[in-house]
C-alpha cells in the first residue's frame, strides 16, 4: 500500500508510479483520515509520499504520522517530493515517528516543480519540463532501490538541522494563515471546486464565492493551482505572475 498527500499531483504521481511498479494500490492520506484508518498490518510494502513544506512536512501529514501504526509490514519507506531543498524534513519525520514508537526502513526524495509560487515562477514551460524530467529519473532510481528493499536515508537537498529547524517552524506557522488567500470575484465563476477539494474543508461557498472560514489551513495552494479561472491568489502580489501548476501525469 502506498499512501500520499498531494495538492497539485506531484506526490500523487510518485505514489501511483511506485504502486504500479509493484502491482500495489494507492490511497490518499485525506481518505485515511476521513475513514479513521491509521493501522496498517501485514503489508508487504507500506510507503508514504508527501510534499516538503517549509523544510518540514504539511501539518496534515505530521498529524497522520503521529497516529499511524505499522504492524508486521515487511518493508516501510517515506518519500519526500520537493522543489528546491528538503531542509530538515527527514529529521522532523524521524522525530515524529520515534515519538510514536514507529520507524521507516528507508527515506527517499524526488525533485518536482516547486509549487510554492509566492516565491517560485512556474510560467516557463521548458524549465517546468526540465524539472519533471529530472524528477522522473530520480523516481526510476528510487523504484529500483525500493524493489530491493534497501534500508537507509537516500534523501537529497538537505540543509543543516541547526539552521533550518526553528525558521521552518516559524515560517510554516505564519504562512499557513488563510488571511493570505483571496478570490477575485470578477473572474470567479462560482463553480465551488476550491471548497469541494480543500483537504481540510477550510473553504465554504457564500453568495456564490469562496470564503475561508478557518483561520489556518495546510497552505497546500491546491485551491490556487486548481481553480479553472485562476481566481485565487496568495497575498504577496506575486502568484498571479508566477502561474498555475498541476502535475501533467495524473488527475488531481
Ligand atoms: C506551503 C508550501 C511549502 C513548500 N515548501 C517547500 C520547501 O521547503 N522545500 C521544497 O523543496 N519545496 C517546497 N514546496 C514545494 C513542494 O514540496 C513540491 O512542489 C511538491 O512536489 C508539491 O507536491 P504536490 O504536487 O503533491 O502537492 C512547498 C510547497 C508549498 C505549497
Ligand atoms: S474554483 Fe475558482 S472559479 Fe471555482 S468557485 Fe473557487 S475561486 Fe471560483
Ligand atoms: S484553503 Fe486552499 S491552501 Fe488552504 S488547505 Fe484548503 S486548498 Fe489548501
Coordinates of C-alpha atoms and ligand atoms in Angstrom, one line a residue:
X1 CA 0.0 0.0 0.0
X2 CA 1.3 3.4 -1.0
X3 CA -0.2 6.4 0.8
X4 CA 0.1 10.0 -0.3
X5 CA -0.8 13.6 0.4
X6 CA -0.9 15.8 -2.7
X7 CA -2.3 19.2 -3.7
X8 CA -1.0 19.6 -7.2
X9 CA -0.4 16.0 -8.2
X10 CA 3.4 15.6 -7.8
X11 CA 3.2 13.3 -4.8
X12 CA 0.2 11.5 -6.2
X13 CA 2.0 10.8 -9.4
X14 CA 5.1 9.5 -7.5
X15 CA 2.8 7.3 -5.3
X16 CA 0.9 5.9 -8.4
X17 CA 4.1 5.2 -10.3
X18 CA 5.7 3.3 -7.3
X19 CA 2.4 1.4 -6.7
X20 CA 2.2 0.4 -10.4
X21 CA 5.7 -0.8 -10.5
X22 CA 4.8 -3.2 -7.6
X23 CA 1.3 -4.1 -8.6
X24 CA 0.2 -2.4 -5.4
X25 CA -2.5 0.2 -4.7
X26 CA -2.5 3.8 -3.5
X27 CA -4.7 5.7 -1.1
X28 CA -4.8 9.4 -0.2
X29 CA -4.0 10.3 3.4
X30 CA -7.1 12.5 3.4
X31 CA -9.2 9.4 2.8
X32 CA -7.3 7.5 5.6
X33 CA -8.1 10.4 8.0
X34 CA -11.7 10.7 6.9
X35 CA -12.1 6.9 7.4
X36 CA -10.0 7.0 10.7
X37 CA -7.7 4.5 9.1
X38 CA -4.4 4.7 10.9
X39 CA -3.5 1.0 11.4
X40 CA -1.7 -0.9 8.6
X41 CA -1.0 -4.6 9.2
X42 CA 0.9 -7.4 7.3
X43 CA 1.6 -5.2 4.3
X44 CA 4.4 -6.4 2.1
X45 CA 5.3 -2.8 1.4
X46 CA 4.0 0.3 3.1
X47 CA 5.2 3.6 1.6
X48 CA 4.2 7.2 2.2
X49 CA 4.7 10.1 -0.2
X50 CA 4.5 13.7 1.0
X51 CA 5.5 17.1 -0.3
X52 CA 8.0 19.1 1.6
X53 CA 6.5 22.2 3.2
X54 CA 8.9 24.8 4.7
X55 CA 11.7 22.3 5.1
X56 CA 9.4 20.1 7.1
X57 CA 6.0 18.3 6.4
X58 CA 2.5 19.5 5.8
X59 CA 0.7 19.6 9.1
X60 CA -1.9 17.0 7.9
X61 CA 0.9 14.5 7.2
X62 CA 2.6 15.2 10.5
X63 CA -0.7 14.6 12.3
X64 CA -1.2 11.3 10.4
X65 CA 2.3 10.1 11.3
X66 CA 1.7 10.9 15.0
X67 CA -1.1 8.3 14.8
X68 CA 0.0 5.7 12.3
X69 CA 0.5 2.1 13.4
X70 CA 2.6 0.0 11.1
X71 CA 2.3 -3.6 12.3
X72 CA 4.2 -6.5 10.8
X73 CA 4.9 -4.7 7.5
X74 CA 7.8 -6.3 5.7
X75 CA 9.2 -3.0 4.2
X76 CA 8.3 0.6 5.0
X77 CA 9.6 3.8 3.5
X78 CA 8.9 7.5 3.2
X79 CA 9.3 9.7 0.1
X80 CA 9.6 13.5 0.1
X81 CA 8.7 15.3 -3.1
X82 CA 10.3 18.7 -3.1
X83 CA 11.1 21.6 -5.4
X84 CA 14.3 23.1 -4.1
X85 CA 15.6 21.8 -0.7
X86 CA 14.2 19.2 1.7
X87 CA 15.8 21.1 4.6
X88 CA 15.2 19.3 7.9
X89 CA 12.1 17.3 6.7
X90 CA 13.8 13.9 7.3
X91 CA 14.9 14.9 10.8
X92 CA 11.4 16.2 11.6
X93 CA 9.8 12.9 10.3
X94 CA 12.2 10.7 12.1
X95 CA 11.5 12.5 15.4
X96 CA 7.7 12.2 14.9
X97 CA 8.0 8.5 14.2
X98 CA 10.2 8.0 17.2
X99 CA 7.7 9.7 19.5
X100 CA 5.1 7.3 18.0
X101 CA 7.4 4.3 18.5
X102 CA 7.4 3.7 14.7
X103 CA 10.2 3.6 12.2
X104 CA 10.6 3.7 8.4
X105 CA 13.2 1.4 6.9
X106 CA 14.2 3.9 4.2
X107 CA 13.8 7.6 3.2
X108 CA 13.8 8.8 -0.4
X109 CA 13.3 12.0 -2.3
X110 CA 12.1 13.1 -5.8
X111 CA 12.5 16.6 -7.1
X112 CA 9.5 18.2 -8.9
X113 CA 8.4 21.7 -9.9
X114 CA 8.2 23.9 -6.8
X115 CA 4.5 24.7 -6.2
X116 CA 5.3 27.5 -3.7
X117 CA 4.5 30.2 -6.2
X118 CA 4.6 33.1 -3.8
X119 CA 8.3 32.6 -4.4
X120 CA 8.8 30.4 -7.5
X121 CA 7.9 31.2 -11.1
X122 CA 6.3 28.3 -12.9
X123 CA 5.4 30.1 -16.2
X124 CA 8.4 28.9 -18.2
X125 CA 7.2 25.5 -19.6
X126 CA 10.8 24.5 -20.6
X127 CA 12.0 24.9 -17.0
X128 CA 9.0 23.0 -15.7
X129 CA 9.6 20.2 -18.1
X130 CA 13.2 20.0 -17.2
X131 CA 12.3 19.6 -13.5
X132 CA 9.7 17.0 -14.4
X133 CA 12.4 15.1 -16.4
X134 CA 14.9 15.3 -13.5
X135 CA 12.2 14.0 -11.2
X136 CA 11.3 11.1 -13.5
X137 CA 15.0 10.0 -13.4
X138 CA 15.1 10.2 -9.6
X139 CA 11.8 8.3 -9.4
X140 CA 13.0 5.4 -11.6
X141 CA 16.2 5.3 -9.4
X142 CA 14.3 5.1 -6.1
X143 CA 11.9 2.5 -7.6
X144 CA 14.9 0.2 -8.1
X145 CA 16.0 0.8 -4.6
X146 CA 12.5 0.2 -3.2
X147 CA 12.3 -3.1 -5.2
X148 CA 15.4 -4.4 -3.5
X149 CA 14.1 -3.3 0.0
X150 CA 17.1 -1.1 0.6
X151 CA 17.4 0.4 4.1
X152 CA 18.8 3.9 4.8
X153 CA 18.5 7.6 4.1
X154 CA 18.7 8.5 0.4
X155 CA 17.2 12.0 0.6
X156 CA 18.8 14.8 -1.4
X157 CA 18.7 18.5 -0.9
X158 CA 19.1 18.5 2.9
X159 CA 20.2 21.6 4.9
X160 CA 21.7 21.6 8.4
X161 CA 19.1 20.9 11.1
X162 CA 20.5 23.6 13.4
X163 CA 19.9 26.4 10.9
X164 CA 16.6 25.2 9.5
X165 CA 14.5 23.6 12.3
X166 CA 13.4 26.8 14.0
X167 CA 12.9 29.1 10.9
X168 CA 10.9 26.3 9.3
X169 CA 8.6 26.0 12.3
X170 CA 8.1 29.8 12.4
X171 CA 7.6 30.2 8.6
X172 CA 5.0 27.4 8.3
X173 CA 3.2 28.7 11.3
X174 CA 2.9 32.3 9.8
X175 CA 2.4 31.3 6.2
X176 CA -0.5 28.9 6.7
X177 CA -2.9 31.6 7.8
X178 CA -5.8 31.8 5.4
X179 CA -5.8 35.6 5.5
X180 CA -3.1 35.4 2.9
X181 CA -5.6 33.9 0.4
X182 CA -8.2 35.9 -1.6
X183 CA -10.6 35.5 -4.5
X184 CA -11.1 37.8 -7.4
X185 CA -14.9 38.0 -7.7
X186 CA -14.7 39.5 -11.1
X187 CA -13.4 36.3 -12.6
X188 CA -14.6 33.6 -10.2
X189 CA -17.5 31.6 -11.8
X190 CA -18.7 30.1 -8.5
X191 CA -18.1 26.5 -9.5
X192 CA -17.2 25.5 -5.9
X193 CA -14.3 23.3 -6.9
X194 CA -12.0 25.1 -4.4
X195 CA -14.3 24.3 -1.5
X196 CA -15.0 20.8 -2.6
X197 CA -11.3 19.8 -3.0
X198 CA -9.8 21.6 0.1
X199 CA -8.3 18.7 2.1
X200 CA -9.3 20.3 5.4
X201 CA -12.6 21.9 4.5
X202 CA -11.2 25.4 5.2
X203 CA -13.3 26.9 2.4
X204 CA -17.1 27.5 2.3
X205 CA -19.1 29.0 -0.6
X206 CA -21.1 32.2 0.4
X207 CA -23.2 34.2 -2.1
X208 CA -21.5 32.2 -4.9
X209 CA -17.9 32.9 -3.9
X210 CA -15.4 31.1 -1.7
X211 CA -14.7 32.4 1.8
X212 CA -12.0 31.0 4.1
X213 CA -14.0 30.0 7.2
X214 CA -11.0 28.8 9.2
X215 CA -8.1 31.0 10.3
X216 CA -5.5 28.3 9.4
X217 CA -5.2 25.7 6.7
X218 CA -2.4 23.5 5.3
X219 CA -1.5 26.2 2.8
X220 CA -1.2 23.5 0.2
X221 CA -2.1 26.1 -2.5
X222 CA -4.4 23.5 -4.1
X223 CA -7.2 26.0 -4.3
X224 CA -5.0 28.5 -6.1
X225 CA -3.5 26.0 -8.6
X226 CA -6.7 24.0 -9.3
X227 CA -9.1 26.9 -9.9
X228 CA -10.3 26.8 -13.5
X229 CA -10.2 30.6 -13.7
X230 CA -7.0 31.3 -11.7
X231 CA -9.2 33.5 -9.5
X232 CA -7.5 32.7 -6.1
X233 CA -4.2 34.4 -5.2
X234 CA -1.8 34.5 -2.3
X235 CA -1.4 37.9 -0.8
X236 CA 2.2 38.9 -1.6
X237 CA 1.2 40.0 -5.1
X238 CA 3.5 37.5 -6.9
X239 CA 1.4 34.4 -7.5
X240 CA -0.6 35.9 -10.4
X241 CA 2.7 36.4 -12.3
X242 CA 4.1 33.0 -11.3
X243 CA 1.3 30.9 -12.9
X244 CA -0.7 27.8 -12.0
X245 CA 0.6 24.3 -11.9
X246 CA -0.8 20.8 -11.9
X247 CA 1.3 17.7 -12.5
X248 CA 0.6 16.7 -16.1
X249 CA 0.8 12.9 -15.5
X250 CA -2.1 12.5 -13.1
X251 CA -5.6 13.8 -12.3
X252 CA -6.0 15.9 -9.2
Ligands
LIG1 C1 3.3 25.6 1.5 C2 4.4 25.0 0.6 C3 5.7 25.0 1.1 C4 6.7 24.4 0.4 N1 8.0 24.3 0.9 C5 9.0 23.7 0.3 C6 10.3 23.5 0.8 O1 10.5 23.9 2.0 N2 11.2 22.9 0.1 C7 11.0 22.5 -1.2 O2 11.9 21.9 -1.8 N3 9.7 22.6 -1.7 C8 8.7 23.1 -1.0 N4 7.5 23.2 -1.6 C9 7.2 22.6 -2.9 C10 6.6 21.3 -2.8 O3 7.1 20.5 -1.8 C11 6.7 20.5 -4.1 O4 6.4 21.3 -5.2 C12 5.9 19.2 -4.1 O5 6.3 18.4 -5.2 C13 4.4 19.5 -4.2 O6 3.7 18.3 -4.1 P1 2.2 18.1 -4.6 O7 2.1 18.4 -6.1 O8 2.0 16.6 -4.4 O9 1.3 18.9 -3.7 C14 6.4 23.9 -0.9 C15 5.1 23.9 -1.4 C16 4.1 24.5 -0.7 C17 2.7 24.6 -1.2
LIG2 S1 -12.6 27.1 -8.0 FE1 -12.2 29.2 -8.8 S2 -13.9 29.7 -10.1 FE2 -14.5 27.9 -8.9 S3 -15.5 28.8 -7.0 FE3 -13.4 28.5 -6.5 S4 -12.4 30.5 -6.9 FE4 -14.4 30.5 -8.0
LIG3 S1 -7.7 26.6 1.7 FE1 -6.6 26.2 -0.2 S2 -4.4 26.3 0.5 FE2 -5.6 26.0 2.3 S3 -5.7 23.8 2.7 FE3 -7.6 24.4 1.5 S4 -7.0 24.1 -0.6 FE4 -5.1 24.1 0.6

